[in-house]
Each structure stands twice: as C-alpha cells, then as structure tokens.
Coordinates of C-alpha atoms in Angstrom, one line a residue:
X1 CA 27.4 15.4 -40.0
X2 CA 28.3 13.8 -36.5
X3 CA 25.3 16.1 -34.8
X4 CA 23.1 15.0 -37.7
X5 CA 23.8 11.0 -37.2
X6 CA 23.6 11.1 -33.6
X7 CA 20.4 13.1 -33.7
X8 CA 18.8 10.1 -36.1
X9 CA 20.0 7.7 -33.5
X10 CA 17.9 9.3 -30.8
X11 CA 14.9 9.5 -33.0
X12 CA 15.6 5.7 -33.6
X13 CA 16.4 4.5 -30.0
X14 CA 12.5 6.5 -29.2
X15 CA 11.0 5.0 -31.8
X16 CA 12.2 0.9 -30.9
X17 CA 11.1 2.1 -27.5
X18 CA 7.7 3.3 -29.1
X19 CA 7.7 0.5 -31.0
X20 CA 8.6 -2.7 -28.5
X21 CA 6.0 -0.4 -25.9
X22 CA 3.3 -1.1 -28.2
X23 CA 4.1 -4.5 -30.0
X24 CA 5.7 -6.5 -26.8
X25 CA 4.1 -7.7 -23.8
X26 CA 7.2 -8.0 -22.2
X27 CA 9.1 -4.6 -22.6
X28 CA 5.7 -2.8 -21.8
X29 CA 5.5 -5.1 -18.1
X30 CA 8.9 -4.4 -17.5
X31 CA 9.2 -0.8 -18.7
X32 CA 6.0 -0.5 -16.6
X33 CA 8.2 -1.8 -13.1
X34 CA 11.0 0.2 -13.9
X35 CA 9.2 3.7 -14.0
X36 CA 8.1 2.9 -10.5
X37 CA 11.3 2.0 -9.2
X38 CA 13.4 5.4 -10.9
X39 CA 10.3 7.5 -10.0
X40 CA 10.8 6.5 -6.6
X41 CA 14.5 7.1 -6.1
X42 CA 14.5 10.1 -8.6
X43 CA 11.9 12.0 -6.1
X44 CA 13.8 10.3 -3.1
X45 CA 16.8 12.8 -3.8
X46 CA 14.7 15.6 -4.5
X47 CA 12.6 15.0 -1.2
X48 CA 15.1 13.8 1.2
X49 CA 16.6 17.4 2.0
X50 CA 13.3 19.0 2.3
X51 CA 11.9 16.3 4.7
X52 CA 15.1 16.2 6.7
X53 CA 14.6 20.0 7.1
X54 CA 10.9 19.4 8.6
X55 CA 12.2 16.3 10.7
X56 CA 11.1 12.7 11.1
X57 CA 6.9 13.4 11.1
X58 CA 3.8 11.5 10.1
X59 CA 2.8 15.1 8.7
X60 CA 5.8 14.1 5.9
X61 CA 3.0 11.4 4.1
X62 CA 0.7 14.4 2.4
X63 CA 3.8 15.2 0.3
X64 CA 4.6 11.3 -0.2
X65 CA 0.7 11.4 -1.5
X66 CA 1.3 13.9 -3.7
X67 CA 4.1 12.4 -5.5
X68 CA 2.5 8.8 -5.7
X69 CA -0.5 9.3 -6.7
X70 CA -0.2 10.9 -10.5
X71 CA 1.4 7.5 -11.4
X72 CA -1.8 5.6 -11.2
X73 CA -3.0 8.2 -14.3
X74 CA 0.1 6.7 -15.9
X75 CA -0.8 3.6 -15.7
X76 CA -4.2 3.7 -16.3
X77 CA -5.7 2.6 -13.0
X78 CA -9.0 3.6 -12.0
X79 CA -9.7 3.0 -8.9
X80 CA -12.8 2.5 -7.2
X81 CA -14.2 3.0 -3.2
X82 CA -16.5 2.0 -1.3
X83 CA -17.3 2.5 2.2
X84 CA -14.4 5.5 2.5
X85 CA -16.5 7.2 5.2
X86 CA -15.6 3.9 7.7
X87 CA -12.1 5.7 7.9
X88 CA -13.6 8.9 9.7
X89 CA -13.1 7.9 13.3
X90 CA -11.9 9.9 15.8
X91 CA -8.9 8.9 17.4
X92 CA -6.1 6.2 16.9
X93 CA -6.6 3.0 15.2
X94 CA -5.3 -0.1 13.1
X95 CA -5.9 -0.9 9.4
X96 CA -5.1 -4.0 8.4
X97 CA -5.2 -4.9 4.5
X98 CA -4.2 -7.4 2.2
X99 CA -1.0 -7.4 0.1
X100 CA -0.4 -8.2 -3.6
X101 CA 2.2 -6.1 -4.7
X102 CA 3.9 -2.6 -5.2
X103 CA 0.6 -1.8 -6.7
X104 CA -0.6 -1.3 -3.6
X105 CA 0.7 1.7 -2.6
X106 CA -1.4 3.2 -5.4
X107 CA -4.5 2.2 -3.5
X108 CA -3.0 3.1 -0.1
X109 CA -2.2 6.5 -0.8
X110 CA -5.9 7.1 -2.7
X111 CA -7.7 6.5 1.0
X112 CA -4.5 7.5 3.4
X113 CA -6.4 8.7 6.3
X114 CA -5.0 11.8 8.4
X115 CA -2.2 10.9 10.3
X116 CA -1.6 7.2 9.1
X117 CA 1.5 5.4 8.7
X118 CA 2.6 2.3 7.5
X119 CA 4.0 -0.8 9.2
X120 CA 6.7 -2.0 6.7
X121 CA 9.4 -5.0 7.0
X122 CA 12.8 -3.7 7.4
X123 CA 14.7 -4.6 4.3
X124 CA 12.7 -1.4 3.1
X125 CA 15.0 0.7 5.3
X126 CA 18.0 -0.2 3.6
X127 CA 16.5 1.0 0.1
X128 CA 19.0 3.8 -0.5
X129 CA 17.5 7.4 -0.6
X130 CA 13.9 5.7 -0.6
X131 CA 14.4 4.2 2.8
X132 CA 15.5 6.9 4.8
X133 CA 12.5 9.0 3.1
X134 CA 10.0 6.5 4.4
X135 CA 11.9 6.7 7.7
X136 CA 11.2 10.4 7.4
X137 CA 7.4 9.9 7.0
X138 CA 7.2 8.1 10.2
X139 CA 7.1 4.8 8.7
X140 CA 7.8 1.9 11.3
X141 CA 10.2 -1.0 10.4
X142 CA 9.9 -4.4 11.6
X143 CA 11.5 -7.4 11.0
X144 CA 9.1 -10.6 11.6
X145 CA 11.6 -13.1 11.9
X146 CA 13.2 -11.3 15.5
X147 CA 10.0 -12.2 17.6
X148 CA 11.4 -9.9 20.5
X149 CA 12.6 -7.4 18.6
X150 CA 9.1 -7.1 16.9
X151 CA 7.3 -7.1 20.3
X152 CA 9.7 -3.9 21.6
X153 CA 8.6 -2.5 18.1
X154 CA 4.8 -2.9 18.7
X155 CA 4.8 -1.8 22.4
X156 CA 7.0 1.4 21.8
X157 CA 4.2 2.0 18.4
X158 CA 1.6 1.7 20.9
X159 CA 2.6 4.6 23.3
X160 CA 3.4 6.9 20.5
X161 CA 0.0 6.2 18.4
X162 CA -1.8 7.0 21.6
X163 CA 0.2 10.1 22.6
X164 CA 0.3 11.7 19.4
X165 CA -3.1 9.7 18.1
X166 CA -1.3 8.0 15.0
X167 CA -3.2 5.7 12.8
X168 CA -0.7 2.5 12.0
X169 CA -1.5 0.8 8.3
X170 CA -0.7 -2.6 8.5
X171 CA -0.4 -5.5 5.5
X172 CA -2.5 -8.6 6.3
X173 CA 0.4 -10.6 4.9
X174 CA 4.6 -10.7 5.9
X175 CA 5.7 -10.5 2.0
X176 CA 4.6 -9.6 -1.5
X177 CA 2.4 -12.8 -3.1
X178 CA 1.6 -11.2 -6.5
X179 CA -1.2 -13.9 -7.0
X180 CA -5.2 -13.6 -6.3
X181 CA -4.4 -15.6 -3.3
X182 CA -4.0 -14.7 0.2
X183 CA -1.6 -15.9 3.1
X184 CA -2.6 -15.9 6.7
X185 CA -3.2 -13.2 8.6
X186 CA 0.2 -11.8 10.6
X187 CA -0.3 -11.5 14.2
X188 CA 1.1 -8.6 14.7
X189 CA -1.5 -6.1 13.7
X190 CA -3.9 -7.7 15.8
X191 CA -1.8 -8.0 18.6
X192 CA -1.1 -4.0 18.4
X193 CA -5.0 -3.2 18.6
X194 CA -5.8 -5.2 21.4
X195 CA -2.6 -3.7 23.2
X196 CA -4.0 -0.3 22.6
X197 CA -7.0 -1.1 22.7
X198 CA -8.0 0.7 19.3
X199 CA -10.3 -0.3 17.0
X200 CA -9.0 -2.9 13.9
X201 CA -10.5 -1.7 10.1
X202 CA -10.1 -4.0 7.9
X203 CA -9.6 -3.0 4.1
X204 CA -9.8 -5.2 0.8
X205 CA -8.4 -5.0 -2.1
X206 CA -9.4 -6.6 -5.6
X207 CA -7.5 -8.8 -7.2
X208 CA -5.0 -6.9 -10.0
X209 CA -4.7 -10.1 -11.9
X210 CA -7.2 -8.9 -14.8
X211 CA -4.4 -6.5 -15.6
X212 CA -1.1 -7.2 -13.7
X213 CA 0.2 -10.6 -13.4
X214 CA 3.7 -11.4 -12.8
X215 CA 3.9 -14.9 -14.3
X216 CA 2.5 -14.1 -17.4
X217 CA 4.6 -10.5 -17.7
X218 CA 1.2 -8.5 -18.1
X219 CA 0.6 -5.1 -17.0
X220 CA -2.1 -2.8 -19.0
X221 CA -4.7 -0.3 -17.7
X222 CA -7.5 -1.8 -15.0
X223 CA -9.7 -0.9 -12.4
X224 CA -9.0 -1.6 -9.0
X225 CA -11.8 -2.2 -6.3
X226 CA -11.3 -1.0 -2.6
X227 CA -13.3 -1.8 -0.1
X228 CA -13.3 -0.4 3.7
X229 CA -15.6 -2.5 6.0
X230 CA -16.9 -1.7 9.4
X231 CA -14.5 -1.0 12.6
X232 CA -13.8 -4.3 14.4
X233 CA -13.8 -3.1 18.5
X234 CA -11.4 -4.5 20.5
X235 CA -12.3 -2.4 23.6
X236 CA -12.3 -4.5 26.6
X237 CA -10.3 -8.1 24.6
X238 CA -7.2 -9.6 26.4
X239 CA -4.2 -10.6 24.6
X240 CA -5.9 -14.4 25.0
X241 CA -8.5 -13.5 22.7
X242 CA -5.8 -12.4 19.8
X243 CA -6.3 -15.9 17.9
X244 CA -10.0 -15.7 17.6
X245 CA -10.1 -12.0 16.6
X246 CA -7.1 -12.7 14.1
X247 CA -9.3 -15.6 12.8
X248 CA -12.4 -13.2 12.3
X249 CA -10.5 -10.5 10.9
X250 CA -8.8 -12.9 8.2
X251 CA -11.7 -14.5 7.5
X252 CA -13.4 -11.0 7.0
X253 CA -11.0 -10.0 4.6
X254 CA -10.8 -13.3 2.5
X255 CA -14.2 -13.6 1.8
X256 CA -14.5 -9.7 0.7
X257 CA -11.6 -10.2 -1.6
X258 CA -13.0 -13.4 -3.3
X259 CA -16.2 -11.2 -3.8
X260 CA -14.9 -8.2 -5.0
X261 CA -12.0 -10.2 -7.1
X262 CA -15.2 -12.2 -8.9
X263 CA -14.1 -15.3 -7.4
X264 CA -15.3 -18.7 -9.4
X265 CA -19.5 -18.9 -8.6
X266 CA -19.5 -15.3 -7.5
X267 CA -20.0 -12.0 -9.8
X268 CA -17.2 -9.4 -9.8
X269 CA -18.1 -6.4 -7.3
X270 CA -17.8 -3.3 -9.5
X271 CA -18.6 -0.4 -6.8
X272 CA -18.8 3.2 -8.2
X273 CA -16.7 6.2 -6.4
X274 CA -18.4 7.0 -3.2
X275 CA -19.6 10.9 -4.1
X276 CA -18.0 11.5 -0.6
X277 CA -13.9 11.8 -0.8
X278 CA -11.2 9.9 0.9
X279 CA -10.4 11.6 4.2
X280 CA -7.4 13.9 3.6
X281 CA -5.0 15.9 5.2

C-alpha cells in the first residue's frame, strides 16, 4: 500500500511538472535556467578528474564542446553562421564579441576555433567544480576593477598566445546585460591585440530577445544569428592608437548587431548555415 501511494505521488509530482512546463511562462523560464546551471555542475564532477589527469590545457575545450553543445537541441535553438570561414587564419589572434547572457556560450562553442580560449571575469573562478574545470580548459581570469592586476594578466596572455599560438575569445562587454542593447567596448581586448600584434575578429551576435528575455520571464525555442566579419589588422598600431581602433571595432560590432537583431527601420538578417563547417578541433 505505502509502495503503491508513493509511486502515485511520483506520477503526480511529473505530471504538475508536465503540467506547469506547458501552461506557465514562468516555471518553463526558470526550469529552462536551472537545467543549465545543474547540467553544468553535474558534468563539472564528472569531468574534473579526467581533466586534472590530462593537466591545465587549451586541448581540454573539445570535450567542454562536446558537453555544451547538445543543450542547444534542448532548447530549441537553431543557430545560424555566416562568414565561419573568417575564423581560418593561421596563427594567434583575438575575437572580440558581444555579450547578452549565458546563452552565449551556446553560440561560442558552435564556432570555437582550434585552440581558443576565453577571457572570463574572475568571480567565474570561484564557481565550485565549474570554476576550476574552466581553469582546466585554459580559461584566463581577470578582474577589471584591479587595473594592474589586469595589465600583468594581458601581458603574461600575450607571451603564452604567441609561444604556444592560442587564440583568446574575448566579451565586448565587462558583465551580462540581458537586453538587445550593448555597452561599450572593454579596452582590454583591444589593448591585447595591439600588444601582440595579432589580428582583432570581431563576431556578432543577434539579439535573443525574440525568445529569451529576462524581464518578461520568456524562454522558448529561436533562432540565433552569428555573424563573423573580416580580420581587423593591427600589425604595425602603437598602444596610442588603442582608442581609435577600440572605437572602430565597437562601432563595427553595433551596427552588425542592430542589422542582424532587425533593429527599428532595418529588416531582420536571417543568414542560412554556411555549407562550409565551423573550424574544429
């Protein structure tokens, strides 16, 4: 009798969550965040011993990839590319795109060139199991508000992307705005390139606020837009020249994410898959 009521209780409990899935905006946007989050630090514990084993490495992203990526089946994401092939270059180099939210990584990890890593602020590393995976992967943690610490961080990144010809990913923005607005460009990035003298590529993403908006509580299926522009040369700037490259950069990026987001008096920019795939590892 007592196997027999809790059983019906199960079958109740799935069926409310069924149920509220379905019917409530709310419980589906939050359900939504909360697989993210617990499929993060579930495969955090799994991973961490494996990755410890194979040592702190950039190599340590293709199995990151692996994991992230399904999710955007479970959510219902499609996304699209367009210029992919602007990500073959030889050598080191700087990508700088723009942040919305932890949607993001969804996108990232679709067009993750071959030995790319991301720039992250530091809070990250204090993520439990999550951060010290990421720290694993060869991501670099910096913390915006310690000008001189940040500076030691960018020069020490730029003699080990050089010796061991890293790619650095790097968000156009210091935190998370979850809007279809964009905040100015971080220095940093920029700052990074010209040191190394690498080239800067700048890539957009569309705005998710068709189907994921924080204020509002929505999340449902949607297509995301990415675009990857043209390599930005920095061979031969001086650090003086940092403003008006940052200033081009941004303004490259702004104006590609108004068009591809369908920006009042512009038509959305809906590109198809390039036939050509994302460079991989």
């Amino acid at each position: 009798m007592a196997q027999s009521l809790f059983l019906v209780n199960i079958f109740l409990f799935f069926l409310a969550v069924l149920l509220l899935y379905h019917f409530s905006n709310i419980f589906r946007y939050y359900f939504k965040i909360c697989v993210l989050k617990v499929w993060m630090l579930e495969w955090s514990f799994f991973l961490l011993p494996v990755l410890a084993l194979r040592g702190r490495n950039v190599a340590n992203m293709r199995v990151l990839r692996f994991i992230m990526l399904p999710l955007k089946h479970f959510y219902g994401i499609k996304i699209n590319v367009q210029g992919v092939t602007n990500l073959n270059l030889k050598g080191p180099y700087v990508v700088i795109s723009n942040l919305q939210c932890s949607m993001d990584l969804l996108g990232i990890f679709q067009v993750l060139p071959k030995r790319c890593t991301l720039f992250v602020k530091k809070e990250v590393l204090y993520m439990l199991t999550v951060g010290v995976v990421l720290w694993l992967c060869g991501f670099i943690f910096i913390d915006h508000k310690k000008e001189a610490e940040a500076v030691e961080i960018i020069s020490a990144t730029e003699d080990t992307m050089l010796r061991d010809n890293l790619r650095i990913w790097v968000f156009s923005e210091g935190h998370r705005t979850g809007e279809s607005t964009l905040e100015p460009l971080q220095k940093e990035a920029v700052y990074l390139a010209v040191k190394a003298q690498v080239p800067i590529i700048p890539v957009v993403m569309s705005s998710y606020k068709p189907f994921f908006n924080m204020k509002t509580n929505k999340f449902i299926s949607g297509d995301i837009t990415i675009k990857i522009l043209s390599p930005v040369k920095t061979q031969g700037l001086r650090l003086g020249d940092i403003p008006d490259l940052t200033d081009r950069v941004w303004g490259t990026i702004l104006s590609n994410f108004h068009e591809l987001s369908g920006e009042p008096g512009e038509e959305p920019s809906v590109g198809k898959e390039d036939s050509k795939q994302a460079p991989n590892y």
